[in-house]
Coordinates of C-alpha atoms and ligand atoms in Angstrom, one line a residue:
M1 CA 56.2 26.0 14.1
D2 CA 56.2 29.3 12.2
N3 CA 53.3 31.4 11.1
Y4 CA 53.4 30.2 7.5
K5 CA 52.9 26.6 8.6
I6 CA 50.0 27.6 10.9
A7 CA 48.4 29.7 8.1
D8 CA 48.7 26.8 5.7
S9 CA 46.9 24.5 8.1
F10 CA 44.0 27.1 8.5
S11 CA 43.8 27.5 4.8
L12 CA 43.6 23.8 4.2
L13 CA 41.0 23.5 6.9
A14 CA 38.9 26.1 5.2
K15 CA 39.2 24.4 1.8
L16 CA 38.4 21.0 3.2
M17 CA 35.3 22.3 4.9
D18 CA 34.1 23.7 1.6
I19 CA 35.0 20.5 -0.2
H20 CA 32.8 18.6 2.3
G21 CA 30.1 21.2 2.0
E22 CA 30.2 22.2 5.6
N23 CA 29.1 25.5 7.2
S24 CA 30.5 28.2 4.9
F25 CA 30.5 30.8 7.6
K26 CA 33.0 28.8 9.6
S27 CA 35.2 28.0 6.6
K28 CA 35.3 31.7 5.8
S29 CA 36.4 32.6 9.3
Y30 CA 39.2 30.0 9.0
A31 CA 40.2 31.4 5.6
S32 CA 40.4 34.9 7.0
A33 CA 42.3 33.7 10.0
A34 CA 44.9 32.1 7.6
F35 CA 45.2 35.5 5.9
A36 CA 45.6 37.4 9.2
I37 CA 48.2 34.9 10.5
E38 CA 50.3 35.2 7.3
N39 CA 50.4 39.0 7.8
L40 CA 51.3 39.0 11.5
T41 CA 54.5 40.7 12.5
V42 CA 55.0 38.5 15.6
Q43 CA 55.5 34.8 15.7
L44 CA 52.4 33.0 17.2
A45 CA 54.7 30.5 19.0
D46 CA 56.2 33.4 21.0
I47 CA 53.1 34.8 22.5
S48 CA 50.6 33.6 25.1
P49 CA 47.3 32.0 24.2
E50 CA 45.3 34.9 25.8
K51 CA 47.1 37.3 23.5
I52 CA 46.4 35.2 20.4
S53 CA 42.6 35.6 20.8
S54 CA 42.9 39.3 21.0
L55 CA 44.8 39.6 17.7
K56 CA 42.9 41.2 14.8
G57 CA 41.2 38.8 12.4
I58 CA 41.5 35.8 14.7
G59 CA 38.4 34.7 16.6
A60 CA 38.1 32.6 19.7
S61 CA 37.6 29.4 17.7
S62 CA 40.7 30.0 15.6
A63 CA 42.7 31.0 18.6
Q64 CA 41.8 27.7 20.3
K65 CA 43.0 25.8 17.2
I66 CA 46.2 27.7 17.0
S67 CA 47.0 26.6 20.6
E68 CA 46.1 23.0 19.7
L69 CA 48.4 23.2 16.8
L70 CA 51.3 24.7 18.7
E71 CA 50.8 22.2 21.6
F72 CA 50.1 18.9 19.7
G73 CA 51.4 19.6 16.2
Q74 CA 48.0 19.0 14.6
I75 CA 44.4 20.2 14.6
K76 CA 42.0 17.3 15.3
I77 CA 39.2 18.3 13.0
L78 CA 41.6 19.0 10.2
D79 CA 43.1 15.6 10.7
E80 CA 39.6 14.0 10.6
L81 CA 38.7 15.9 7.4
I82 CA 41.9 14.7 5.7
K83 CA 41.1 11.1 6.6
K84 CA 37.5 11.5 5.2
T85 CA 38.7 12.8 1.9
P86 CA 39.8 10.4 -0.9
P87 CA 43.5 11.1 -1.8
G88 CA 42.5 11.9 -5.4
V89 CA 40.1 14.6 -4.2
L90 CA 42.9 16.1 -2.0
E91 CA 45.1 16.0 -5.1
M92 CA 42.6 18.2 -7.0
L93 CA 43.6 21.1 -4.7
N94 CA 46.8 21.2 -6.8
I95 CA 44.8 22.0 -9.9
K96 CA 44.6 25.8 -10.3
G97 CA 41.3 27.1 -11.6
I98 CA 39.1 24.8 -9.5
G99 CA 38.4 26.0 -6.0
P100 CA 37.1 23.9 -3.1
K101 CA 33.4 24.6 -4.0
K102 CA 33.9 23.3 -7.5
I103 CA 35.7 20.3 -6.1
H104 CA 32.7 19.7 -3.9
T105 CA 30.5 19.5 -7.1
I106 CA 33.0 17.4 -8.9
W107 CA 33.3 14.9 -6.1
K108 CA 29.7 14.8 -4.7
E109 CA 27.7 15.4 -7.8
M110 CA 29.8 14.0 -10.6
E111 CA 31.2 11.3 -8.4
I112 CA 34.7 11.9 -9.7
E113 CA 37.5 11.0 -7.2
S114 CA 40.8 11.5 -9.0
V115 CA 42.5 14.0 -11.2
G116 CA 42.8 11.6 -14.1
E117 CA 39.1 10.8 -14.0
L118 CA 38.4 14.6 -14.0
L119 CA 40.6 15.1 -17.1
Y120 CA 38.7 12.3 -18.8
A121 CA 35.4 13.8 -17.9
C122 CA 36.5 17.2 -19.3
K123 CA 37.5 15.5 -22.6
E124 CA 34.1 13.9 -22.8
N125 CA 32.5 17.3 -22.4
R126 CA 30.9 16.4 -19.1
L127 CA 32.2 19.2 -16.9
K128 CA 30.5 22.1 -18.8
L129 CA 27.1 20.6 -18.2
Y130 CA 27.3 21.5 -14.5
K131 CA 26.4 24.8 -12.9
G132 CA 29.4 27.1 -12.6
F133 CA 31.5 25.2 -15.2
G134 CA 31.5 26.7 -18.6
E135 CA 33.3 25.7 -21.7
K136 CA 36.2 28.0 -20.7
T137 CA 36.6 26.5 -17.2
Q138 CA 36.6 23.1 -18.8
Q139 CA 39.4 24.0 -21.1
N140 CA 41.4 25.6 -18.3
V141 CA 41.0 22.5 -16.2
I142 CA 42.2 20.3 -19.1
D143 CA 45.3 22.5 -19.7
T144 CA 46.2 22.6 -16.0
I145 CA 45.8 18.9 -15.4
E146 CA 47.8 18.0 -18.5
F147 CA 50.6 20.2 -17.2
Y148 CA 50.3 18.7 -13.8
F149 CA 50.6 15.2 -15.2
K150 CA 53.5 16.1 -17.4
N151 CA 55.3 16.8 -14.2
K152 CA 54.6 13.5 -12.6
G153 CA 56.5 10.3 -13.2
S154 CA 54.3 8.0 -15.4
H155 CA 52.8 8.7 -18.8
L156 CA 50.4 7.1 -21.2
Y157 CA 52.0 5.4 -24.2
A158 CA 50.2 8.0 -26.4
Q159 CA 51.7 10.9 -24.6
V160 CA 55.3 9.5 -24.9
A161 CA 54.6 8.6 -28.6
L162 CA 54.3 12.4 -29.3
V163 CA 57.7 13.1 -27.8
A164 CA 59.7 10.0 -28.9
P165 CA 60.6 10.9 -32.5
H166 CA 61.8 14.4 -31.6
M167 CA 63.8 13.0 -28.7
K168 CA 65.4 10.5 -31.0
S169 CA 66.4 13.2 -33.5
F170 CA 67.8 15.3 -30.7
I171 CA 69.9 12.5 -29.3
E172 CA 71.1 11.7 -32.8
T173 CA 72.5 15.2 -33.0
I174 CA 74.5 14.6 -29.8
F175 CA 75.9 11.3 -31.2
P176 CA 76.4 12.0 -34.9
K177 CA 77.1 9.0 -37.2
K178 CA 76.2 6.6 -34.3
Q179 CA 73.3 4.2 -34.2
V180 CA 70.5 5.4 -31.9
S181 CA 67.5 3.1 -31.4
V182 CA 64.4 3.5 -29.2
T183 CA 64.1 0.5 -26.8
G184 CA 62.7 -0.6 -23.5
N185 CA 59.0 -0.4 -22.5
F186 CA 58.2 2.0 -25.3
K187 CA 59.5 -0.3 -28.0
R188 CA 57.6 -3.1 -26.3
Q189 CA 54.4 -0.9 -26.6
M190 CA 53.5 -1.0 -23.0
E191 CA 50.4 1.0 -22.1
V192 CA 52.2 3.1 -19.4
I193 CA 55.7 4.4 -19.7
D194 CA 58.0 5.7 -17.0
E195 CA 61.1 6.2 -19.0
L196 CA 61.7 6.7 -22.7
E197 CA 64.7 4.4 -23.3
F198 CA 67.4 4.6 -26.1
L199 CA 70.3 2.4 -27.0
I200 CA 73.3 4.3 -28.3
E201 CA 76.3 2.9 -30.2
A202 CA 78.7 4.6 -27.8
G203 CA 80.8 3.7 -24.8
E204 CA 79.9 4.5 -21.2
K205 CA 82.4 7.3 -20.9
D206 CA 81.5 8.7 -24.2
I207 CA 77.8 9.0 -23.2
E208 CA 78.8 10.5 -19.8
N209 CA 81.0 13.1 -21.4
S210 CA 78.6 14.0 -24.2
M211 CA 75.6 14.4 -22.0
V212 CA 77.2 16.9 -19.5
N213 CA 75.8 20.3 -20.0
V214 CA 73.1 19.2 -22.5
E215 CA 70.4 21.7 -21.9
G216 CA 67.2 20.3 -20.5
F217 CA 68.8 17.1 -19.3
T218 CA 69.6 16.5 -15.6
L219 CA 71.3 13.3 -14.5
K220 CA 69.1 11.5 -12.0
E221 CA 70.8 8.2 -11.7
K222 CA 73.6 6.0 -13.2
N223 CA 73.5 2.3 -12.8
E224 CA 75.4 -0.7 -14.3
T225 CA 73.4 -0.6 -17.6
G226 CA 72.7 3.1 -18.3
F227 CA 72.1 6.7 -17.4
I228 CA 68.7 8.1 -16.4
F229 CA 68.0 11.8 -17.0
S230 CA 65.0 13.9 -16.0
T231 CA 64.2 16.2 -19.0
S232 CA 62.5 19.5 -19.6
V233 CA 59.8 17.8 -21.7
G234 CA 58.7 15.9 -18.6
V235 CA 59.5 12.3 -19.5
D236 CA 62.6 10.7 -18.0
V237 CA 65.1 9.4 -20.6
K238 CA 67.3 6.4 -20.1
L239 CA 70.4 5.9 -22.3
Y240 CA 72.1 2.5 -22.6
W241 CA 75.6 2.1 -24.1
A242 CA 76.5 -0.6 -26.6
G243 CA 79.4 -1.4 -28.9
T244 CA 79.1 -1.8 -32.6
E245 CA 79.2 -5.6 -32.6
N246 CA 76.7 -6.2 -29.7
F247 CA 74.3 -3.3 -30.7
T248 CA 71.6 -5.6 -32.1
E249 CA 71.9 -8.0 -29.3
K250 CA 71.6 -5.2 -26.7
L251 CA 68.6 -3.8 -28.6
I252 CA 66.8 -7.1 -28.2
L253 CA 67.7 -7.5 -24.6
T254 CA 66.9 -4.0 -23.5
S255 CA 63.5 -4.2 -25.2
S256 CA 62.6 -7.4 -23.4
S257 CA 61.0 -8.0 -20.0
D258 CA 63.2 -9.7 -17.4
S259 CA 61.5 -13.0 -17.7
F260 CA 61.8 -13.1 -21.5
N261 CA 65.4 -12.0 -21.2
E262 CA 66.3 -14.8 -18.9
A263 CA 64.7 -17.5 -21.1
F264 CA 66.1 -16.0 -24.3
T265 CA 69.7 -15.7 -23.1
S266 CA 69.7 -19.3 -21.9
F267 CA 68.3 -20.4 -25.2
I268 CA 70.9 -18.4 -27.2
K269 CA 73.8 -19.5 -25.0
D270 CA 76.7 -17.8 -26.9
P271 CA 76.4 -14.1 -27.8
I272 CA 75.7 -13.5 -31.5
K273 CA 78.0 -10.7 -32.8
N274 CA 77.5 -8.2 -35.6
A275 CA 73.9 -9.1 -36.5
A276 CA 72.9 -6.5 -39.1
D277 CA 69.4 -6.1 -37.5
E278 CA 67.0 -7.9 -35.2
Q279 CA 65.7 -10.2 -38.0
A280 CA 69.2 -11.3 -38.8
Y281 CA 69.8 -12.0 -35.1
F282 CA 66.9 -14.3 -34.9
D283 CA 67.9 -16.0 -38.2
T284 CA 71.3 -16.7 -36.8
A285 CA 69.8 -18.0 -33.6
G286 CA 67.7 -20.3 -35.7
I287 CA 64.2 -19.3 -34.5
M288 CA 61.4 -17.3 -35.9
F289 CA 61.5 -13.6 -35.4
I290 CA 59.8 -12.4 -32.2
P291 CA 58.6 -8.8 -32.6
A292 CA 59.3 -6.4 -29.7
P293 CA 55.7 -6.2 -28.4
L294 CA 55.8 -9.9 -27.8
R295 CA 59.1 -9.9 -25.8
H296 CA 57.1 -10.1 -22.6
E297 CA 56.6 -13.6 -21.5
A298 CA 59.0 -16.6 -21.9
G299 CA 56.2 -18.7 -23.5
V300 CA 56.4 -17.0 -26.8
L301 CA 59.9 -18.6 -27.3
D302 CA 58.3 -22.0 -27.7
R303 CA 56.0 -20.6 -30.4
A304 CA 59.0 -19.1 -32.2
K305 CA 60.9 -22.4 -32.0
N306 CA 58.0 -24.1 -33.6
G307 CA 57.5 -21.4 -36.3
Q308 CA 54.1 -20.4 -34.8
V309 CA 54.4 -16.7 -34.2
P310 CA 51.4 -15.3 -36.0
S311 CA 51.3 -12.2 -38.3
L312 CA 50.2 -9.5 -35.9
I313 CA 47.4 -7.1 -36.8
R314 CA 48.7 -3.8 -38.3
P315 CA 47.1 -0.3 -38.3
E316 CA 46.2 -0.6 -42.0
D317 CA 44.2 -3.8 -41.3
I318 CA 41.4 -1.6 -39.7
K319 CA 38.5 -1.3 -42.1
G320 CA 35.9 0.5 -40.2
I321 CA 35.2 2.6 -37.1
I322 CA 33.2 0.8 -34.4
H323 CA 32.1 2.9 -31.4
C324 CA 32.0 6.6 -31.8
H325 CA 29.9 9.5 -30.6
S326 CA 28.4 12.5 -32.4
N327 CA 26.9 15.7 -31.1
W328 CA 23.6 14.0 -30.8
S329 CA 25.0 12.9 -27.4
D330 CA 28.3 14.0 -26.0
G331 CA 30.5 14.1 -29.1
S332 CA 31.9 17.3 -30.6
N333 CA 31.2 16.7 -34.3
T334 CA 28.1 16.0 -36.4
I335 CA 27.4 12.5 -37.7
E336 CA 28.3 13.6 -41.2
Q337 CA 31.7 15.0 -40.0
M338 CA 32.5 11.7 -38.2
A339 CA 31.6 9.8 -41.4
G340 CA 33.6 12.1 -43.5
A341 CA 36.6 11.8 -41.3
A342 CA 36.3 8.0 -41.5
M343 CA 36.1 8.2 -45.3
D344 CA 39.2 10.5 -45.4
R345 CA 41.0 7.7 -43.6
G346 CA 40.1 5.2 -46.3
L347 CA 37.6 3.3 -44.1
E348 CA 34.5 1.6 -45.3
Y349 CA 32.0 2.1 -42.5
L350 CA 31.2 3.8 -39.2
V351 CA 29.3 2.3 -36.3
L352 CA 27.7 5.3 -34.6
S353 CA 27.0 4.5 -31.0
D354 CA 25.8 7.6 -29.1
H355 CA 25.0 7.3 -25.4
S356 CA 21.7 5.8 -24.2
K357 CA 19.0 7.6 -22.3
S358 CA 20.2 6.9 -18.7
A359 CA 23.5 8.6 -19.4
F360 CA 21.8 12.0 -18.8
Y361 CA 25.2 13.7 -18.3
A362 CA 26.0 12.8 -21.8
Q363 CA 22.7 13.8 -23.3
G364 CA 21.8 10.1 -23.9
L365 CA 19.2 9.6 -26.6
T366 CA 15.5 9.2 -25.8
E367 CA 13.4 6.8 -27.9
E368 CA 12.2 9.7 -29.9
R369 CA 15.7 11.0 -30.7
I370 CA 16.7 7.5 -31.7
R371 CA 13.9 7.4 -34.3
E372 CA 15.0 10.8 -35.6
Q373 CA 18.6 9.7 -35.7
H374 CA 17.8 6.5 -37.7
L375 CA 15.9 8.5 -40.3
Y376 CA 18.8 10.9 -40.6
I377 CA 21.3 8.0 -41.0
D378 CA 19.2 6.5 -43.8
E379 CA 19.4 9.8 -45.6
L380 CA 23.1 10.1 -45.1
N381 CA 23.7 6.5 -46.2
E382 CA 21.9 7.4 -49.5
K383 CA 24.3 10.3 -49.9
L384 CA 27.5 8.6 -48.9
K385 CA 27.2 5.2 -50.6
P386 CA 29.1 2.9 -50.7
F387 CA 30.3 4.1 -47.4
K388 CA 27.9 3.0 -44.6
I389 CA 26.9 4.3 -41.2
F390 CA 25.5 1.6 -39.0
K391 CA 22.9 2.3 -36.4
S392 CA 24.1 1.5 -33.0
I393 CA 23.9 2.7 -29.4
E394 CA 26.3 2.5 -26.4
S395 CA 23.7 1.3 -24.1
D396 CA 24.3 1.8 -20.4
I397 CA 24.3 -1.5 -18.4
L398 CA 21.9 -0.4 -15.7
N399 CA 22.4 -1.1 -12.0
D400 CA 20.4 -4.3 -12.3
G401 CA 22.2 -5.5 -15.5
N402 CA 19.4 -4.6 -17.9
L403 CA 20.0 -2.6 -21.0
D404 CA 18.6 0.9 -21.3
Y405 CA 15.6 0.3 -23.7
S406 CA 12.8 -2.1 -24.4
N407 CA 13.4 -5.0 -26.8
E408 CA 11.3 -3.2 -29.4
V409 CA 13.7 -0.3 -29.4
L410 CA 16.8 -2.5 -29.1
A411 CA 15.7 -4.4 -32.2
T412 CA 15.9 -1.2 -34.3
F413 CA 19.7 -1.1 -34.0
D414 CA 22.1 -2.9 -36.3
L415 CA 24.2 -3.7 -33.3
V416 CA 24.4 -2.7 -29.6
I417 CA 27.5 -1.9 -27.5
A418 CA 26.8 -2.5 -23.8
S419 CA 28.9 -0.6 -21.3
V420 CA 28.9 0.3 -17.6
H421 CA 29.0 4.0 -16.9
S422 CA 27.3 4.5 -13.5
N423 CA 27.8 3.1 -10.0
L424 CA 31.4 2.1 -10.9
K425 CA 32.2 1.5 -7.3
M426 CA 31.0 -2.0 -6.8
T427 CA 32.1 -5.4 -5.5
E428 CA 33.1 -8.1 -7.9
E429 CA 29.9 -9.9 -7.2
K430 CA 27.8 -6.9 -8.2
A431 CA 30.0 -6.2 -11.2
M432 CA 29.7 -9.8 -12.4
M433 CA 26.0 -9.8 -12.0
R434 CA 25.6 -6.7 -14.1
L435 CA 28.0 -7.8 -16.8
L436 CA 26.9 -11.4 -17.1
K437 CA 23.2 -10.3 -17.4
A438 CA 24.2 -7.8 -20.1
I439 CA 26.2 -10.5 -22.0
E440 CA 23.2 -12.9 -21.8
N441 CA 20.9 -10.3 -23.3
P442 CA 20.5 -11.3 -27.0
Y443 CA 20.7 -7.7 -28.2
T444 CA 24.2 -7.2 -26.8
T445 CA 26.6 -7.5 -29.7
I446 CA 29.7 -6.0 -28.1
L447 CA 30.8 -5.6 -24.5
G448 CA 32.2 -2.1 -24.2
H449 CA 35.3 -1.2 -22.0
M450 CA 35.0 -4.2 -19.8
T451 CA 36.4 -2.9 -16.5
G452 CA 35.9 0.9 -16.8
R453 CA 39.5 1.5 -15.9
L454 CA 41.2 4.8 -16.7
L455 CA 45.0 4.3 -16.9
L456 CA 47.0 6.3 -14.3
S457 CA 43.8 7.5 -12.7
R458 CA 41.2 5.0 -11.9
P459 CA 41.4 1.3 -11.4
G460 CA 38.6 -0.7 -13.0
Y461 CA 35.8 -2.4 -11.0
P462 CA 36.8 -5.9 -10.1
V463 CA 35.8 -8.6 -12.5
D464 CA 36.5 -12.3 -13.1
H465 CA 38.0 -12.2 -16.6
I466 CA 37.7 -15.9 -17.2
K467 CA 34.0 -16.1 -16.4
I468 CA 33.3 -13.0 -18.5
I469 CA 35.2 -14.4 -21.5
D470 CA 33.5 -17.8 -21.1
A471 CA 30.1 -16.0 -21.1
C472 CA 31.0 -14.0 -24.2
A473 CA 32.0 -17.2 -25.9
A474 CA 28.7 -18.9 -24.9
N475 CA 26.6 -15.9 -26.0
Q476 CA 28.5 -14.9 -29.2
V477 CA 29.4 -11.5 -27.7
V478 CA 32.4 -9.6 -29.0
I479 CA 34.8 -8.1 -26.5
E480 CA 35.8 -4.5 -27.1
L481 CA 39.4 -3.5 -26.9
N482 CA 38.7 0.2 -26.2
A483 CA 41.5 2.0 -28.0
H484 CA 41.3 5.3 -26.1
P485 CA 44.9 5.6 -24.7
N486 CA 43.4 6.2 -21.3
R487 CA 41.4 3.0 -21.4
L488 CA 43.0 0.2 -23.4
D489 CA 40.3 -2.0 -21.8
I490 CA 40.1 -5.1 -21.9
D491 CA 43.6 -5.4 -20.6
W492 CA 45.8 -7.1 -23.3
R493 CA 47.0 -9.6 -20.7
H494 CA 43.5 -11.3 -20.8
I495 CA 43.1 -11.3 -24.6
G496 CA 45.0 -14.5 -25.1
Y497 CA 42.3 -16.4 -23.3
A498 CA 39.6 -14.8 -25.3
L499 CA 41.3 -15.8 -28.5
E500 CA 41.6 -19.4 -27.2
K501 CA 37.9 -19.4 -26.7
N502 CA 37.3 -18.0 -30.2
V503 CA 35.8 -14.8 -28.9
L504 CA 36.2 -11.9 -31.4
I505 CA 37.9 -8.7 -30.2
S506 CA 36.8 -5.3 -31.5
I507 CA 39.4 -2.6 -31.6
D508 CA 37.2 0.5 -31.1
P509 CA 38.4 4.2 -30.8
D510 CA 35.3 5.3 -28.7
S511 CA 36.0 8.7 -30.3
H512 CA 34.1 11.8 -29.3
H513 CA 35.5 14.0 -32.1
T514 CA 37.0 13.4 -35.5
D515 CA 40.6 13.4 -34.4
G516 CA 39.8 10.7 -31.9
L517 CA 39.4 8.2 -34.8
D518 CA 43.1 8.0 -34.9
D519 CA 43.2 6.5 -31.4
T520 CA 42.4 3.2 -33.1
M521 CA 46.1 2.9 -33.6
Y522 CA 46.8 2.6 -29.9
G523 CA 44.4 -0.2 -29.7
V524 CA 46.2 -2.0 -32.6
L525 CA 49.6 -1.6 -30.9
T526 CA 48.1 -3.0 -27.7
A527 CA 46.4 -5.9 -29.5
Q528 CA 49.7 -6.8 -31.0
K529 CA 51.0 -7.6 -27.6
A530 CA 48.3 -10.2 -27.2
M531 CA 49.1 -11.8 -30.7
V532 CA 45.8 -10.6 -32.1
T533 CA 45.6 -11.1 -35.9
K534 CA 43.3 -9.3 -38.3
Q535 CA 41.1 -12.3 -38.4
H536 CA 40.5 -12.0 -34.6
N537 CA 39.3 -8.3 -34.9
L538 CA 35.8 -7.3 -35.9
S539 CA 36.8 -3.8 -37.0
S540 CA 39.2 -5.5 -39.5
F541 CA 36.2 -7.0 -41.3
N542 CA 35.5 -5.2 -44.6
L543 CA 32.0 -3.8 -45.2
D544 CA 30.6 -7.0 -46.7
E545 CA 32.1 -9.2 -44.0
F546 CA 30.8 -6.9 -41.3
E547 CA 27.3 -6.8 -42.7
N548 CA 27.2 -10.5 -42.9
Y549 CA 28.5 -10.9 -39.4
I550 CA 25.8 -8.7 -37.8
S551 CA 23.0 -10.2 -39.9
N552 CA 24.0 -13.7 -39.2
R553 CA 24.3 -13.0 -35.5
K554 CA 20.7 -11.5 -35.6
K555 CA 19.5 -14.7 -37.2
L556 CA 21.3 -16.8 -34.7
K557 CA 19.8 -14.9 -31.8
N558 CA 16.4 -14.8 -33.4
I559 CA 16.1 -11.0 -33.0
Ligands
LIG601 ZN1 31.5 4.2 -22.7
LIG602 ZN1 31.7 5.5 -25.8

């Protein structure tokens, strides 16, 4: 073992002690030992233990640990500390700009245990509220984490969506006059993407030869269907080859899941050549068109055979913004700016739902602030007519399942979104108790981000989707499809059952700034995968329909 390896162990030991909030005198002595070891001119492995403790900058305790390391290959207390640290917290050490002491605060005070969760907290402006974390640190952390993620394998759909059109144009310049189509998981609108896939009207050899020496592309793998490249933009790219006559067929097959593929090919039997486009292909096959986002499960084929594939919801079917935050709680913009941005997008209303009082980290609203906000919204509504701002709140679902205010206060809102933000680490039993109690509360109109998951960084708390959906059906509660690209929660795989039970979905951006309103689109793309139509979605109701819906519901609930 060389000195660098030994120094690394000491440096990690010092950092972990700080992360765990242990004696800082000790951690400092290990940090300075690490520094001293790195600068030694002799290799520690070559000298006797007695000599080690006499070296400058290395105390008795460090010397003993060096011997331990040289003899057993590990330091016991370092090993124990590693075991006691969640992997996501260890991973934070890779983020430049946040030292171990800050990680201690992030982990122990903010209860954040992964890098992705940390990024999300920064974007919600939560970091800067803690001592030692200013606006500038927060921005640095965002930049560093985004860079870090870019260099790891998986990406959110929204991140890949930014790259995809440019990548397509670039590939088209390499294969001029040939068809190039985006395909694979991206075409199928999956929430997480590992490779950005393209189908190219070119032969295997042609692709191989054309891609040699293309700057920014490094061949990672070649298999029987295509080539996978790592690229300088951070997303791996897969290229499939296809001939002219089977291009459309390959486009359909490469954009399908394995199980859909299998069922579809056995239905088609003989290949269909020279189909002008995907629609023409399905026409020739004699079944209704199945759009790419639905090419997931074999069951959709039966619907297509019976002509029962519904018209999927489209981004232009959104009529209002439900669920957004202003600078009254943790948003970046004023209420008027949020409303203006919604009007600019041609929308008819905005449901303002700032955080409730228990969400202290997000400056949740006290009863007094709610009264003030409602008066202000009345004023704005006079000014902005016929556009309308609805009075709402994103009420925390408290630990015992209660909402965050008395019924008198809850009654002053047009509608209430109930969400879990605290004590996310819980058993299914506990989660179900909290959620079911909130759903049964007559004031709960919408159940917000059902599992609290953050894609690529935090799994949701465990829930029984069937029971929750049944409860929402019984209590006329709408289920949010939170459209933030990190959340997309409720998972689209469970929406089918909600629709079966006539539960409304609400595609909500949960935006904390004006640009965030556009996230609604990611919710729409995800909803398409679950065959959601505009009739199933609350935010597709126009102003009149929406007003009727909430007033009828209040009557029904006698509130
Ligand atoms: Zn929330
Ligand atoms: Zn929210």
